[in-house]
Amino acid sequence: MRQAPSVRSQEGPPPHEPRHTPPPKPGRTRRDPCILVTGLLVAAAGYFLLPVFWLAVASTKSTGHLFGSFGLWFSHPRFLSNLRQVITYDHAIDLRWAANSLLYAGVGAAVATLLAAMSGYAPAKFSFAGRDTIFNIVLGGVLIPATALALPMYLLFSKAGLANTYWAVLLPSFVSPFGVYLCRIYAAASIPDELLEAARIDGAGEIRIFTVVVLRIMTPALVTIFLFQFVGIWNNYFLPLVMLSDSKLYPITLGLTSWQSFADRQPQLYQLTVSGAFVSVVPLMIAMVALQRFWRSGLTEGSVKG
């Protein structure tokens, strides 16, 4: 009896039969670039965090162990005692310097961010005579170093009677040419004209549109400007050095430098300077950790369609 022809012989191989893949070639694999990049990032992180680690370790030592022990490890830690000395030394002048730095950096960064948002949004979404010329002049301010402007500003503030006052440090901190540039670029790219027109049709005024719609969309850029300005003002040394002569108006950077200048005659000031420098870094760490979530939300915004 004849057998029926095989279905498989007539139809050929099944469509889902796995194909033969050649074995991977010996040598570099796909994970090699990831390992290399991860290694470079770890090395860069270690390079930048090593001074912070040394500062944290040194802030726990006494003056003798600061110079007579291994710098990258603890030796008879006494951080609370050092912190108490920093706070109470010279009628708690360090707390006054820290409060001054918070005033200069906090108010200066907040006002500079708001002014940069307004100055960047206007040329990005409105047409007026001389728009590009004004923006180019502001952009040229990015190229001028702040140290070159310190002496002319001191002469101006002296004529106005504002030298050796809080305003001598605050007023220059209100201006951020880089913030204006970043806000204009970000506003032009992220704020659609259709959204603004819809808000105007609904009866919203320009001020309401700016405060309710524009500022919310520009939050990642504004947080970036605020952090850059806050860190820059907090670490600023030359402008307060030129403008201020009263030690009660000093920011913490200038105050710690004044301690270091007297350390040869009072060796305990070496340890107070190191401990005070570590304490001065803490607000910057807190600001970075607290505000980084706005960066993440800004980067992922719009990546998923509703």
PDB file of C-alpha atoms in Angstrom:
ATOM      1  CA  MET A   1       0.000   0.000   0.000  1.00  0.00           C
ATOM      2  CA  ARG A   2       1.342   3.415  -0.970  1.00  0.00           C
ATOM      3  CA  GLN A   3       1.894   5.906   1.795  1.00  0.00           C
ATOM      4  CA  ALA A   4       0.544   9.428   1.560  1.00  0.00           C
ATOM      5  CA  PRO A   5       3.219  11.992   0.766  1.00  0.00           C
ATOM      6  CA  SER A   6       4.521  13.805   3.828  1.00  0.00           C
ATOM      7  CA  VAL A   7       3.025  17.189   4.372  1.00  0.00           C
ATOM      8  CA  ARG A   8       6.356  18.511   5.572  1.00  0.00           C
ATOM      9  CA  SER A   9       8.034  17.363   2.330  1.00  0.00           C
ATOM     10  CA  GLN A  10       5.455  19.256   0.260  1.00  0.00           C
ATOM     11  CA  GLU A  11       5.298  22.451   2.277  1.00  0.00           C
ATOM     12  CA  GLY A  12       8.962  22.695   3.138  1.00  0.00           C
ATOM     13  CA  PRO A  13      10.388  23.578   6.531  1.00  0.00           C
ATOM     14  CA  PRO A  14       8.054  25.129   9.089  1.00  0.00           C
ATOM     15  CA  PRO A  15       8.059  28.901   9.118  1.00  0.00           C
ATOM     16  CA  HIS A  16       9.061  29.102  12.775  1.00  0.00           C
ATOM     17  CA  GLU A  17      12.048  26.866  12.595  1.00  0.00           C
ATOM     18  CA  PRO A  18      14.990  28.661  14.211  1.00  0.00           C
ATOM     19  CA  ARG A  19      17.704  29.788  11.918  1.00  0.00           C
ATOM     20  CA  HIS A  20      21.289  28.950  12.501  1.00  0.00           C
ATOM     21  CA  THR A  21      23.249  31.946  13.835  1.00  0.00           C
ATOM     22  CA  PRO A  22      26.983  32.039  13.537  1.00  0.00           C
ATOM     23  CA  PRO A  23      28.895  31.975  16.812  1.00  0.00           C
ATOM     24  CA  PRO A  24      30.091  35.365  18.090  1.00  0.00           C
ATOM     25  CA  LYS A  25      33.515  36.368  16.985  1.00  0.00           C
ATOM     26  CA  PRO A  26      36.191  36.290  19.642  1.00  0.00           C
ATOM     27  CA  GLY A  27      37.389  39.657  20.845  1.00  0.00           C
ATOM     28  CA  ARG A  28      35.476  42.723  21.964  1.00  0.00           C
ATOM     29  CA  THR A  29      31.906  42.176  23.226  1.00  0.00           C
ATOM     30  CA  ARG A  30      29.021  44.595  23.475  1.00  0.00           C
ATOM     31  CA  ARG A  31      29.549  45.077  27.201  1.00  0.00           C
ATOM     32  CA  ASP A  32      33.095  46.338  26.809  1.00  0.00           C
ATOM     33  CA  PRO A  33      32.096  49.985  26.025  1.00  0.00           C
ATOM     34  CA  CYS A  34      29.712  50.030  29.011  1.00  0.00           C
ATOM     35  CA  ILE A  35      32.435  48.782  31.321  1.00  0.00           C
ATOM     36  CA  LEU A  36      34.844  51.391  29.970  1.00  0.00           C
ATOM     37  CA  VAL A  37      32.377  54.248  30.376  1.00  0.00           C
ATOM     38  CA  THR A  38      31.434  53.086  33.882  1.00  0.00           C
ATOM     39  CA  GLY A  39      35.094  52.911  34.848  1.00  0.00           C
ATOM     40  CA  LEU A  40      35.717  56.442  33.571  1.00  0.00           C
ATOM     41  CA  LEU A  41      32.695  57.786  35.470  1.00  0.00           C
ATOM     42  CA  VAL A  42      33.821  56.084  38.679  1.00  0.00           C
ATOM     43  CA  ALA A  43      37.325  57.535  38.257  1.00  0.00           C
ATOM     44  CA  ALA A  44      35.897  61.032  37.638  1.00  0.00           C
ATOM     45  CA  ALA A  45      33.593  60.737  40.663  1.00  0.00           C
ATOM     46  CA  GLY A  46      36.519  59.655  42.843  1.00  0.00           C
ATOM     47  CA  TYR A  47      38.616  62.561  41.579  1.00  0.00           C
ATOM     48  CA  PHE A  48      35.960  65.117  42.503  1.00  0.00           C
ATOM     49  CA  LEU A  49      34.878  63.488  45.776  1.00  0.00           C
ATOM     50  CA  LEU A  50      38.379  62.923  47.167  1.00  0.00           C
ATOM     51  CA  PRO A  51      38.798  66.562  48.369  1.00  0.00           C
ATOM     52  CA  VAL A  52      35.365  66.407  50.010  1.00  0.00           C
ATOM     53  CA  PHE A  53      36.319  63.170  51.765  1.00  0.00           C
ATOM     54  CA  TRP A  54      39.579  64.707  52.959  1.00  0.00           C
ATOM     55  CA  LEU A  55      37.661  67.735  54.245  1.00  0.00           C
ATOM     56  CA  ALA A  56      35.195  65.503  56.100  1.00  0.00           C
ATOM     57  CA  VAL A  57      38.039  63.534  57.698  1.00  0.00           C
ATOM     58  CA  ALA A  58      40.083  66.632  58.561  1.00  0.00           C
ATOM     59  CA  SER A  59      37.107  68.312  60.228  1.00  0.00           C
ATOM     60  CA  THR A  60      37.088  65.555  62.885  1.00  0.00           C
ATOM     61  CA  LYS A  61      40.732  65.993  63.959  1.00  0.00           C
ATOM     62  CA  SER A  62      42.451  68.209  66.456  1.00  0.00           C
ATOM     63  CA  THR A  63      45.040  70.750  65.373  1.00  0.00           C
ATOM     64  CA  GLY A  64      47.899  68.393  66.243  1.00  0.00           C
ATOM     65  CA  HIS A  65      46.428  65.386  64.429  1.00  0.00           C
ATOM     66  CA  LEU A  66      45.578  67.585  61.436  1.00  0.00           C
ATOM     67  CA  PHE A  67      49.282  67.822  60.592  1.00  0.00           C
ATOM     68  CA  GLY A  68      50.628  64.747  62.375  1.00  0.00           C
ATOM     69  CA  SER A  69      48.382  61.937  61.065  1.00  0.00           C
ATOM     70  CA  PHE A  70      47.420  60.347  57.765  1.00  0.00           C
ATOM     71  CA  GLY A  71      45.246  62.810  55.906  1.00  0.00           C
ATOM     72  CA  LEU A  72      42.757  60.357  54.400  1.00  0.00           C
ATOM     73  CA  TRP A  73      41.704  58.545  57.567  1.00  0.00           C
ATOM     74  CA  PHE A  74      40.320  59.366  60.972  1.00  0.00           C
ATOM     75  CA  SER A  75      42.468  59.868  64.042  1.00  0.00           C
ATOM     76  CA  HIS A  76      40.727  60.396  67.410  1.00  0.00           C
ATOM     77  CA  PRO A  77      37.566  61.932  65.898  1.00  0.00           C
ATOM     78  CA  ARG A  78      36.114  64.933  67.695  1.00  0.00           C
ATOM     79  CA  PHE A  79      33.765  66.506  65.173  1.00  0.00           C
ATOM     80  CA  LEU A  80      31.176  67.770  67.674  1.00  0.00           C
ATOM     81  CA  SER A  81      33.850  69.463  69.740  1.00  0.00           C
ATOM     82  CA  ASN A  82      35.310  71.115  66.644  1.00  0.00           C
ATOM     83  CA  LEU A  83      31.856  72.189  65.508  1.00  0.00           C
ATOM     84  CA  ARG A  84      31.164  73.727  68.910  1.00  0.00           C
ATOM     85  CA  GLN A  85      34.404  75.696  68.730  1.00  0.00           C
ATOM     86  CA  VAL A  86      33.580  76.948  65.238  1.00  0.00           C
ATOM     87  CA  ILE A  87      30.138  78.123  66.323  1.00  0.00           C
ATOM     88  CA  THR A  88      31.202  79.795  69.557  1.00  0.00           C
ATOM     89  CA  TYR A  89      34.497  81.354  68.443  1.00  0.00           C
ATOM     90  CA  ASP A  90      34.595  85.170  68.507  1.00  0.00           C
ATOM     91  CA  HIS A  91      30.989  85.611  69.689  1.00  0.00           C
ATOM     92  CA  ALA A  92      29.571  83.189  67.066  1.00  0.00           C
ATOM     93  CA  ILE A  93      30.881  85.193  64.136  1.00  0.00           C
ATOM     94  CA  ASP A  94      30.785  82.087  61.937  1.00  0.00           C
ATOM     95  CA  LEU A  95      26.999  81.898  62.265  1.00  0.00           C
ATOM     96  CA  ARG A  96      26.826  85.554  61.190  1.00  0.00           C
ATOM     97  CA  TRP A  97      28.946  84.774  58.127  1.00  0.00           C
ATOM     98  CA  ALA A  98      26.800  81.753  57.271  1.00  0.00           C
ATOM     99  CA  ALA A  99      23.635  83.859  57.553  1.00  0.00           C
ATOM    100  CA  ASN A 100      25.193  86.498  55.294  1.00  0.00           C
ATOM    101  CA  SER A 101      26.056  83.849  52.709  1.00  0.00           C
ATOM    102  CA  LEU A 102      22.507  82.498  52.801  1.00  0.00           C
ATOM    103  CA  LEU A 103      21.196  86.031  52.299  1.00  0.00           C
ATOM    104  CA  TYR A 104      23.553  86.828  49.423  1.00  0.00           C
ATOM    105  CA  ALA A 105      23.163  83.471  47.680  1.00  0.00           C
ATOM    106  CA  GLY A 106      19.473  82.842  48.359  1.00  0.00           C
ATOM    107  CA  VAL A 107      18.081  86.279  47.551  1.00  0.00           C
ATOM    108  CA  GLY A 108      20.575  86.914  44.761  1.00  0.00           C
ATOM    109  CA  ALA A 109      19.907  83.597  43.043  1.00  0.00           C
ATOM    110  CA  ALA A 110      16.123  83.913  43.363  1.00  0.00           C
ATOM    111  CA  VAL A 111      15.985  87.446  41.940  1.00  0.00           C
ATOM    112  CA  ALA A 112      18.510  86.618  39.206  1.00  0.00           C
ATOM    113  CA  THR A 113      16.450  83.582  38.175  1.00  0.00           C
ATOM    114  CA  LEU A 114      13.235  85.589  37.967  1.00  0.00           C
ATOM    115  CA  LEU A 115      14.869  88.388  35.981  1.00  0.00           C
ATOM    116  CA  ALA A 116      16.517  85.871  33.657  1.00  0.00           C
ATOM    117  CA  ALA A 117      13.156  84.148  33.065  1.00  0.00           C
ATOM    118  CA  MET A 118      11.476  87.428  32.103  1.00  0.00           C
ATOM    119  CA  SER A 119      14.439  88.643  30.035  1.00  0.00           C
ATOM    120  CA  GLY A 120      14.688  85.339  28.168  1.00  0.00           C
ATOM    121  CA  TYR A 121      10.979  84.760  27.607  1.00  0.00           C
ATOM    122  CA  ALA A 122      10.310  88.209  26.120  1.00  0.00           C
ATOM    123  CA  PRO A 123      12.739  87.996  23.146  1.00  0.00           C
ATOM    124  CA  ALA A 124      11.824  84.356  22.570  1.00  0.00           C
ATOM    125  CA  LYS A 125       8.081  84.919  22.136  1.00  0.00           C
ATOM    126  CA  PHE A 126       7.635  88.613  21.299  1.00  0.00           C
ATOM    127  CA  SER A 127       8.825  90.642  18.327  1.00  0.00           C
ATOM    128  CA  PHE A 128      10.037  94.187  18.966  1.00  0.00           C
ATOM    129  CA  ALA A 129      12.597  96.584  17.535  1.00  0.00           C
ATOM    130  CA  GLY A 130      16.180  95.833  18.488  1.00  0.00           C
ATOM    131  CA  ARG A 131      15.376  92.431  19.948  1.00  0.00           C
ATOM    132  CA  ASP A 132      18.399  90.635  18.552  1.00  0.00           C
ATOM    133  CA  THR A 133      20.723  93.572  19.224  1.00  0.00           C
ATOM    134  CA  ILE A 134      19.758  93.732  22.890  1.00  0.00           C
ATOM    135  CA  PHE A 135      20.090  89.987  23.246  1.00  0.00           C
ATOM    136  CA  ASN A 136      23.539  90.017  21.647  1.00  0.00           C
ATOM    137  CA  ILE A 137      24.659  92.736  24.059  1.00  0.00           C
ATOM    138  CA  VAL A 138      23.416  90.673  26.998  1.00  0.00           C
ATOM    139  CA  LEU A 139      25.098  87.602  25.563  1.00  0.00           C
ATOM    140  CA  GLY A 140      28.355  89.527  25.376  1.00  0.00           C
ATOM    141  CA  GLY A 141      28.180  89.856  29.150  1.00  0.00           C
ATOM    142  CA  VAL A 142      28.857  86.121  29.403  1.00  0.00           C
ATOM    143  CA  LEU A 143      32.312  86.701  27.934  1.00  0.00           C
ATOM    144  CA  ILE A 144      33.310  89.379  30.469  1.00  0.00           C
ATOM    145  CA  PRO A 145      34.943  87.925  33.618  1.00  0.00           C
ATOM    146  CA  ALA A 146      33.452  89.065  36.890  1.00  0.00           C
ATOM    147  CA  THR A 147      36.862  90.022  38.266  1.00  0.00           C
ATOM    148  CA  ALA A 148      37.248  92.645  35.535  1.00  0.00           C
ATOM    149  CA  LEU A 149      34.049  94.357  36.692  1.00  0.00           C
ATOM    150  CA  ALA A 150      34.791  94.356  40.423  1.00  0.00           C
ATOM    151  CA  LEU A 151      36.843  97.567  40.512  1.00  0.00           C
ATOM    152  CA  PRO A 152      34.488  99.639  38.273  1.00  0.00           C
ATOM    153  CA  MET A 153      31.519  98.465  40.335  1.00  0.00           C
ATOM    154  CA  TYR A 154      33.318  99.431  43.542  1.00  0.00           C
ATOM    155  CA  LEU A 155      33.870 102.964  42.217  1.00  0.00           C
ATOM    156  CA  LEU A 156      30.205 103.230  41.229  1.00  0.00           C
ATOM    157  CA  PHE A 157      28.953 101.918  44.561  1.00  0.00           C
ATOM    158  CA  SER A 158      31.310 104.232  46.430  1.00  0.00           C
ATOM    159  CA  LYS A 159      29.880 107.245  44.587  1.00  0.00           C
ATOM    160  CA  ALA A 160      26.369 106.041  45.404  1.00  0.00           C
ATOM    161  CA  GLY A 161      27.221 105.439  49.073  1.00  0.00           C
ATOM    162  CA  LEU A 162      26.473 101.714  48.860  1.00  0.00           C
ATOM    163  CA  ALA A 163      29.987 100.348  49.410  1.00  0.00           C
ATOM    164  CA  ASN A 164      30.440  98.252  52.558  1.00  0.00           C
ATOM    165  CA  THR A 165      26.716  97.431  52.664  1.00  0.00           C
ATOM    166  CA  TYR A 166      24.651  94.347  51.861  1.00  0.00           C
ATOM    167  CA  TRP A 167      23.554  95.956  48.594  1.00  0.00           C
ATOM    168  CA  ALA A 168      27.159  96.058  47.360  1.00  0.00           C
ATOM    169  CA  VAL A 169      27.100  92.259  47.057  1.00  0.00           C
ATOM    170  CA  LEU A 170      23.386  91.735  46.373  1.00  0.00           C
ATOM    171  CA  LEU A 171      22.879  94.095  43.427  1.00  0.00           C
ATOM    172  CA  PRO A 172      25.621  92.587  41.203  1.00  0.00           C
ATOM    173  CA  SER A 173      24.224  89.133  42.029  1.00  0.00           C
ATOM    174  CA  PHE A 174      20.862  90.000  40.473  1.00  0.00           C
ATOM    175  CA  VAL A 175      22.313  89.890  36.953  1.00  0.00           C
ATOM    176  CA  SER A 176      22.950  86.588  35.141  1.00  0.00           C
ATOM    177  CA  PRO A 177      23.710  86.927  31.401  1.00  0.00           C
ATOM    178  CA  PHE A 178      24.060  83.166  31.085  1.00  0.00           C
ATOM    179  CA  GLY A 179      20.630  82.759  32.685  1.00  0.00           C
ATOM    180  CA  VAL A 180      19.079  85.113  30.121  1.00  0.00           C
ATOM    181  CA  TYR A 181      20.666  83.133  27.294  1.00  0.00           C
ATOM    182  CA  LEU A 182      19.514  79.780  28.680  1.00  0.00           C
ATOM    183  CA  CYS A 183      15.973  81.019  29.302  1.00  0.00           C
ATOM    184  CA  ARG A 184      15.603  82.354  25.777  1.00  0.00           C
ATOM    185  CA  ILE A 185      16.828  79.107  24.217  1.00  0.00           C
ATOM    186  CA  TYR A 186      14.652  76.994  26.503  1.00  0.00           C
ATOM    187  CA  ALA A 187      11.553  79.148  26.057  1.00  0.00           C
ATOM    188  CA  ALA A 188      11.862  79.124  22.269  1.00  0.00           C
ATOM    189  CA  ALA A 189      12.183  75.329  22.220  1.00  0.00           C
ATOM    190  CA  SER A 190       9.709  74.227  24.897  1.00  0.00           C
ATOM    191  CA  ILE A 191       6.842  76.753  24.924  1.00  0.00           C
ATOM    192  CA  PRO A 192       4.527  76.311  21.907  1.00  0.00           C
ATOM    193  CA  ASP A 193       2.933  79.413  20.440  1.00  0.00           C
ATOM    194  CA  GLU A 194      -0.397  77.568  20.198  1.00  0.00           C
ATOM    195  CA  LEU A 195      -0.486  77.211  23.987  1.00  0.00           C
ATOM    196  CA  LEU A 196       0.032  80.930  24.478  1.00  0.00           C
ATOM    197  CA  GLU A 197      -2.646  81.780  21.908  1.00  0.00           C
ATOM    198  CA  ALA A 198      -5.093  79.407  23.609  1.00  0.00           C
ATOM    199  CA  ALA A 199      -4.440  81.113  26.943  1.00  0.00           C
ATOM    200  CA  ARG A 200      -5.016  84.536  25.388  1.00  0.00           C
ATOM    201  CA  ILE A 201      -8.284  83.353  23.808  1.00  0.00           C
ATOM    202  CA  ASP A 202      -9.424  82.136  27.235  1.00  0.00           C
ATOM    203  CA  GLY A 203      -8.944  85.678  28.531  1.00  0.00           C
ATOM    204  CA  ALA A 204      -5.661  85.315  30.423  1.00  0.00           C
ATOM    205  CA  GLY A 205      -3.410  88.362  30.546  1.00  0.00           C
ATOM    206  CA  GLU A 206       0.298  88.316  29.787  1.00  0.00           C
ATOM    207  CA  ILE A 207       1.294  88.435  33.453  1.00  0.00           C
ATOM    208  CA  ARG A 208      -1.002  85.517  34.284  1.00  0.00           C
ATOM    209  CA  ILE A 209       0.282  83.538  31.305  1.00  0.00           C
ATOM    210  CA  PHE A 210       3.852  84.117  32.426  1.00  0.00           C
ATOM    211  CA  THR A 211       3.301  83.219  36.091  1.00  0.00           C
ATOM    212  CA  VAL A 212       0.919  80.268  35.590  1.00  0.00           C
ATOM    213  CA  VAL A 213       1.982  78.700  32.285  1.00  0.00           C
ATOM    214  CA  VAL A 214       5.465  79.842  31.324  1.00  0.00           C
ATOM    215  CA  LEU A 215       7.184  79.468  34.694  1.00  0.00           C
ATOM    216  CA  ARG A 216       5.871  75.929  35.119  1.00  0.00           C
ATOM    217  CA  ILE A 217       7.110  74.827  31.712  1.00  0.00           C
ATOM    218  CA  MET A 218      10.492  76.464  32.262  1.00  0.00           C
ATOM    219  CA  THR A 219      11.020  74.903  35.703  1.00  0.00           C
ATOM    220  CA  PRO A 220      14.017  72.705  34.707  1.00  0.00           C
ATOM    221  CA  ALA A 221      15.844  75.673  33.176  1.00  0.00           C
ATOM    222  CA  LEU A 222      15.006  77.914  36.137  1.00  0.00           C
ATOM    223  CA  VAL A 223      16.279  75.327  38.624  1.00  0.00           C
ATOM    224  CA  THR A 224      19.510  75.076  36.650  1.00  0.00           C
ATOM    225  CA  ILE A 225      19.979  78.848  36.688  1.00  0.00           C
ATOM    226  CA  PHE A 226      19.135  79.050  40.390  1.00  0.00           C
ATOM    227  CA  LEU A 227      21.678  76.375  41.303  1.00  0.00           C
ATOM    228  CA  PHE A 228      24.428  77.870  39.128  1.00  0.00           C
ATOM    229  CA  GLN A 229      23.791  81.320  40.561  1.00  0.00           C
ATOM    230  CA  PHE A 230      23.486  80.048  44.140  1.00  0.00           C
ATOM    231  CA  VAL A 231      26.767  78.137  43.962  1.00  0.00           C
ATOM    232  CA  GLY A 232      28.510  81.026  42.209  1.00  0.00           C
ATOM    233  CA  ILE A 233      27.413  83.603  44.797  1.00  0.00           C
ATOM    234  CA  TRP A 234      28.107  81.251  47.718  1.00  0.00           C
ATOM    235  CA  ASN A 235      31.668  80.628  46.510  1.00  0.00           C
ATOM    236  CA  ASN A 236      32.275  84.232  45.438  1.00  0.00           C
ATOM    237  CA  TYR A 237      35.329  85.662  47.133  1.00  0.00           C
ATOM    238  CA  PHE A 238      36.735  88.547  45.109  1.00  0.00           C
ATOM    239  CA  LEU A 239      33.622  90.765  44.962  1.00  0.00           C
ATOM    240  CA  PRO A 240      33.013  90.751  48.754  1.00  0.00           C
ATOM    241  CA  LEU A 241      36.741  91.287  49.285  1.00  0.00           C
ATOM    242  CA  VAL A 242      36.602  94.468  47.188  1.00  0.00           C
ATOM    243  CA  MET A 243      33.231  95.748  48.394  1.00  0.00           C
ATOM    244  CA  LEU A 244      33.244  94.990  52.128  1.00  0.00           C
ATOM    245  CA  SER A 245      35.458  96.196  54.955  1.00  0.00           C
ATOM    246  CA  ASP A 246      33.219  95.369  57.933  1.00  0.00           C
ATOM    247  CA  SER A 247      33.807  91.780  59.065  1.00  0.00           C
ATOM    248  CA  LYS A 248      30.178  91.490  60.192  1.00  0.00           C
ATOM    249  CA  LEU A 249      29.096  91.748  56.544  1.00  0.00           C
ATOM    250  CA  TYR A 250      31.492  89.066  55.303  1.00  0.00           C
ATOM    251  CA  PRO A 251      30.180  85.915  53.615  1.00  0.00           C
ATOM    252  CA  ILE A 252      31.510  82.654  54.949  1.00  0.00           C
ATOM    253  CA  THR A 253      34.163  82.307  52.218  1.00  0.00           C
ATOM    254  CA  LEU A 254      35.761  85.644  53.052  1.00  0.00           C
ATOM    255  CA  GLY A 255      35.403  85.033  56.778  1.00  0.00           C
ATOM    256  CA  LEU A 256      37.201  81.677  56.662  1.00  0.00           C
ATOM    257  CA  THR A 257      39.984  83.267  54.632  1.00  0.00           C
ATOM    258  CA  SER A 258      40.403  85.929  57.305  1.00  0.00           C
ATOM    259  CA  TRP A 259      40.768  83.165  59.899  1.00  0.00           C
ATOM    260  CA  GLN A 260      43.411  81.458  57.788  1.00  0.00           C
ATOM    261  CA  SER A 261      45.402  84.682  57.504  1.00  0.00           C
ATOM    262  CA  PHE A 262      45.777  84.767  61.316  1.00  0.00           C
ATOM    263  CA  ALA A 263      46.498  81.045  61.690  1.00  0.00           C
ATOM    264  CA  ASP A 264      50.263  81.581  61.924  1.00  0.00           C
ATOM    265  CA  ARG A 265      49.785  83.501  65.182  1.00  0.00           C
ATOM    266  CA  GLN A 266      46.866  81.368  66.429  1.00  0.00           C
ATOM    267  CA  PRO A 267      47.380  77.731  65.304  1.00  0.00           C
ATOM    268  CA  GLN A 268      43.912  76.698  66.458  1.00  0.00           C
ATOM    269  CA  LEU A 269      42.491  78.694  63.560  1.00  0.00           C
ATOM    270  CA  TYR A 270      43.800  76.052  61.143  1.00  0.00           C
ATOM    271  CA  GLN A 271      41.374  73.522  62.554  1.00  0.00           C
ATOM    272  CA  LEU A 272      38.553  76.060  62.812  1.00  0.00           C
ATOM    273  CA  THR A 273      39.058  76.996  59.166  1.00  0.00           C
ATOM    274  CA  VAL A 274      38.929  73.363  58.025  1.00  0.00           C
ATOM    275  CA  SER A 275      35.844  72.539  60.103  1.00  0.00           C
ATOM    276  CA  GLY A 276      34.137  75.734  58.990  1.00  0.00           C
ATOM    277  CA  ALA A 277      34.889  74.931  55.350  1.00  0.00           C
ATOM    278  CA  PHE A 278      33.261  71.511  55.722  1.00  0.00           C
ATOM    279  CA  VAL A 279      30.175  73.065  57.302  1.00  0.00           C
ATOM    280  CA  SER A 280      30.003  75.620  54.474  1.00  0.00           C
ATOM    281  CA  VAL A 281      29.759  72.815  51.892  1.00  0.00           C
ATOM    282  CA  VAL A 282      26.681  71.257  53.520  1.00  0.00           C
ATOM    283  CA  PRO A 283      24.124  73.841  52.210  1.00  0.00           C
ATOM    284  CA  LEU A 284      25.360  73.272  48.663  1.00  0.00           C
ATOM    285  CA  MET A 285      24.888  69.510  49.050  1.00  0.00           C
ATOM    286  CA  ILE A 286      21.385  70.002  50.433  1.00  0.00           C
ATOM    287  CA  ALA A 287      20.413  72.330  47.582  1.00  0.00           C
ATOM    288  CA  MET A 288      21.737  69.911  44.965  1.00  0.00           C
ATOM    289  CA  VAL A 289      19.920  66.896  46.418  1.00  0.00           C
ATOM    290  CA  ALA A 290      16.670  68.785  47.004  1.00  0.00           C
ATOM    291  CA  LEU A 291      16.443  70.317  43.521  1.00  0.00           C
ATOM    292  CA  GLN A 292      17.721  67.510  41.308  1.00  0.00           C
ATOM    293  CA  ARG A 293      14.240  65.967  41.022  1.00  0.00           C
ATOM    294  CA  PHE A 294      13.175  68.958  38.926  1.00  0.00           C
ATOM    295  CA  TRP A 295      15.918  68.079  36.442  1.00  0.00           C
ATOM    296  CA  ARG A 296      14.670  64.514  36.141  1.00  0.00           C
ATOM    297  CA  SER A 297      11.070  65.623  35.653  1.00  0.00           C
ATOM    298  CA  GLY A 298      12.159  68.122  33.006  1.00  0.00           C
ATOM    299  CA  LEU A 299      14.200  65.590  31.080  1.00  0.00           C
ATOM    300  CA  THR A 300      11.358  63.046  30.950  1.00  0.00           C
ATOM    301  CA  GLU A 301       8.593  65.594  30.248  1.00  0.00           C
ATOM    302  CA  GLY A 302       7.091  64.997  26.839  1.00  0.00           C
ATOM    303  CA  SER A 303       8.795  61.647  26.308  1.00  0.00           C
ATOM    304  CA  VAL A 304       5.470  59.793  26.688  1.00  0.00           C
ATOM    305  CA  LYS A 305       2.433  60.876  24.729  1.00  0.00           C
ATOM    306  CA  GLY A 306      -0.812  61.249  26.591  1.00  0.00           C
TER     307      GLY A 306
END
